[in-house]
Amino acid sequence: MSYEKVEQAKKTIIGTKQTVKAIRAGNVIEVIIAKDAEGRVVTPVLEAAESHGVPVNYVESREKLGNACGIQVGAAVVAITG
């Protein structure tokens, strides 16, 4: 389900650092995290999302999440902004 949500989103942000920046700026509607991503990569995003009240959903695979974003590599974190 969340893969389709990412594919249909008008604007997404891919990656940990950019996602944390966008959360802090108040621009994120929802965060999608791959379950197979390393904890050290996703922890800053989880902390920022929790402190700003942004919902977090999980998908199974970084590879499939990257494909849903239209990139050739895996994506650990994707933020939906609009």
mmCIF file of C-alpha atoms in Angstrom:
data_model
loop_
_atom_site.group_PDB
_atom_site.id
_atom_site.type_symbol
_atom_site.label_atom_id
_atom_site.label_comp_id
_atom_site.label_asym_id
_atom_site.label_seq_id
_atom_site.Cartn_x
_atom_site.Cartn_y
_atom_site.Cartn_z
ATOM 1 C CA MET A 1 0.000 0.000 0.000
ATOM 2 C CA SER A 2 2.638 2.529 0.957
ATOM 3 C CA TYR A 3 4.584 1.865 -2.245
ATOM 4 C CA GLU A 4 1.558 3.054 -4.213
ATOM 5 C CA LYS A 5 1.228 6.056 -1.921
ATOM 6 C CA VAL A 6 4.837 7.018 -2.712
ATOM 7 C CA GLU A 7 4.300 6.518 -6.451
ATOM 8 C CA GLN A 8 1.194 8.720 -6.406
ATOM 9 C CA ALA A 9 2.638 11.477 -4.211
ATOM 10 C CA LYS A 10 3.158 14.768 -6.003
ATOM 11 C CA LYS A 11 6.286 15.640 -4.035
ATOM 12 C CA THR A 12 8.645 13.366 -2.137
ATOM 13 C CA ILE A 13 11.981 13.761 -0.419
ATOM 14 C CA ILE A 14 14.399 10.848 -0.490
ATOM 15 C CA GLY A 15 17.069 10.301 2.133
ATOM 16 C CA THR A 16 17.653 10.728 5.838
ATOM 17 C CA LYS A 17 19.242 14.178 6.020
ATOM 18 C CA GLN A 18 16.791 15.863 3.672
ATOM 19 C CA THR A 19 13.847 14.195 5.399
ATOM 20 C CA VAL A 20 14.950 15.391 8.843
ATOM 21 C CA LYS A 21 15.356 18.940 7.488
ATOM 22 C CA ALA A 22 11.889 18.851 5.935
ATOM 23 C CA ILE A 23 10.303 17.477 9.132
ATOM 24 C CA ARG A 24 11.887 20.255 11.179
ATOM 25 C CA ALA A 25 10.633 22.813 8.651
ATOM 26 C CA GLY A 26 7.099 21.427 8.996
ATOM 27 C CA ASN A 27 6.818 20.330 5.371
ATOM 28 C CA VAL A 28 6.249 16.583 5.788
ATOM 29 C CA ILE A 29 2.842 14.885 5.730
ATOM 30 C CA GLU A 30 4.100 11.331 6.246
ATOM 31 C CA VAL A 31 7.362 9.359 6.433
ATOM 32 C CA ILE A 32 7.864 5.942 4.849
ATOM 33 C CA ILE A 33 10.730 3.796 6.192
ATOM 34 C CA ALA A 34 12.043 0.506 4.796
ATOM 35 C CA LYS A 35 12.151 -2.259 7.414
ATOM 36 C CA ASP A 36 15.455 -3.531 6.029
ATOM 37 C CA ALA A 37 17.190 -0.165 6.538
ATOM 38 C CA GLU A 38 19.912 0.106 9.177
ATOM 39 C CA GLY A 39 18.818 1.466 12.538
ATOM 40 C CA ARG A 40 21.557 4.107 12.637
ATOM 41 C CA VAL A 41 20.231 5.488 9.349
ATOM 42 C CA VAL A 42 16.579 5.766 10.334
ATOM 43 C CA THR A 43 16.909 6.728 14.025
ATOM 44 C CA PRO A 44 17.299 10.500 13.388
ATOM 45 C CA VAL A 45 14.196 10.429 11.178
ATOM 46 C CA LEU A 46 12.159 8.525 13.757
ATOM 47 C CA GLU A 47 13.176 10.968 16.486
ATOM 48 C CA ALA A 48 12.325 14.014 14.357
ATOM 49 C CA ALA A 49 9.009 12.513 13.245
ATOM 50 C CA GLU A 50 8.016 11.682 16.807
ATOM 51 C CA SER A 51 8.900 15.123 18.150
ATOM 52 C CA HIS A 52 6.961 16.873 15.356
ATOM 53 C CA GLY A 53 3.959 14.533 15.277
ATOM 54 C CA VAL A 54 4.571 13.215 11.763
ATOM 55 C CA PRO A 55 3.082 9.753 11.068
ATOM 56 C CA VAL A 56 5.531 6.984 10.155
ATOM 57 C CA ASN A 57 4.693 3.932 8.051
ATOM 58 C CA TYR A 58 6.886 0.982 7.160
ATOM 59 C CA VAL A 59 7.457 -0.997 3.975
ATOM 60 C CA GLU A 60 9.390 -4.233 3.574
ATOM 61 C CA SER A 61 12.149 -3.348 1.119
ATOM 62 C CA ARG A 62 14.570 -0.484 0.427
ATOM 63 C CA GLU A 63 14.852 -1.682 -3.167
ATOM 64 C CA LYS A 64 11.086 -1.557 -3.773
ATOM 65 C CA LEU A 65 10.857 1.810 -2.019
ATOM 66 C CA GLY A 66 13.576 3.181 -4.303
ATOM 67 C CA ASN A 67 11.721 1.826 -7.327
ATOM 68 C CA ALA A 68 8.505 3.479 -6.146
ATOM 69 C CA CYS A 69 10.438 6.770 -6.047
ATOM 70 C CA GLY A 70 11.734 6.219 -9.559
ATOM 71 C CA ILE A 71 15.391 5.818 -8.595
ATOM 72 C CA GLN A 72 17.787 3.003 -9.472
ATOM 73 C CA VAL A 73 19.027 2.413 -5.905
ATOM 74 C CA GLY A 74 17.351 1.505 -2.653
ATOM 75 C CA ALA A 75 15.806 4.159 -0.433
ATOM 76 C CA ALA A 76 15.754 3.758 3.343
ATOM 77 C CA VAL A 77 13.600 6.815 4.033
ATOM 78 C CA VAL A 78 11.081 8.771 1.953
ATOM 79 C CA ALA A 79 9.067 11.767 3.079
ATOM 80 C CA ILE A 80 5.804 12.720 1.425
ATOM 81 C CA THR A 81 5.418 16.475 1.344
ATOM 82 C CA GLY A 82 2.485 17.046 -0.944
#
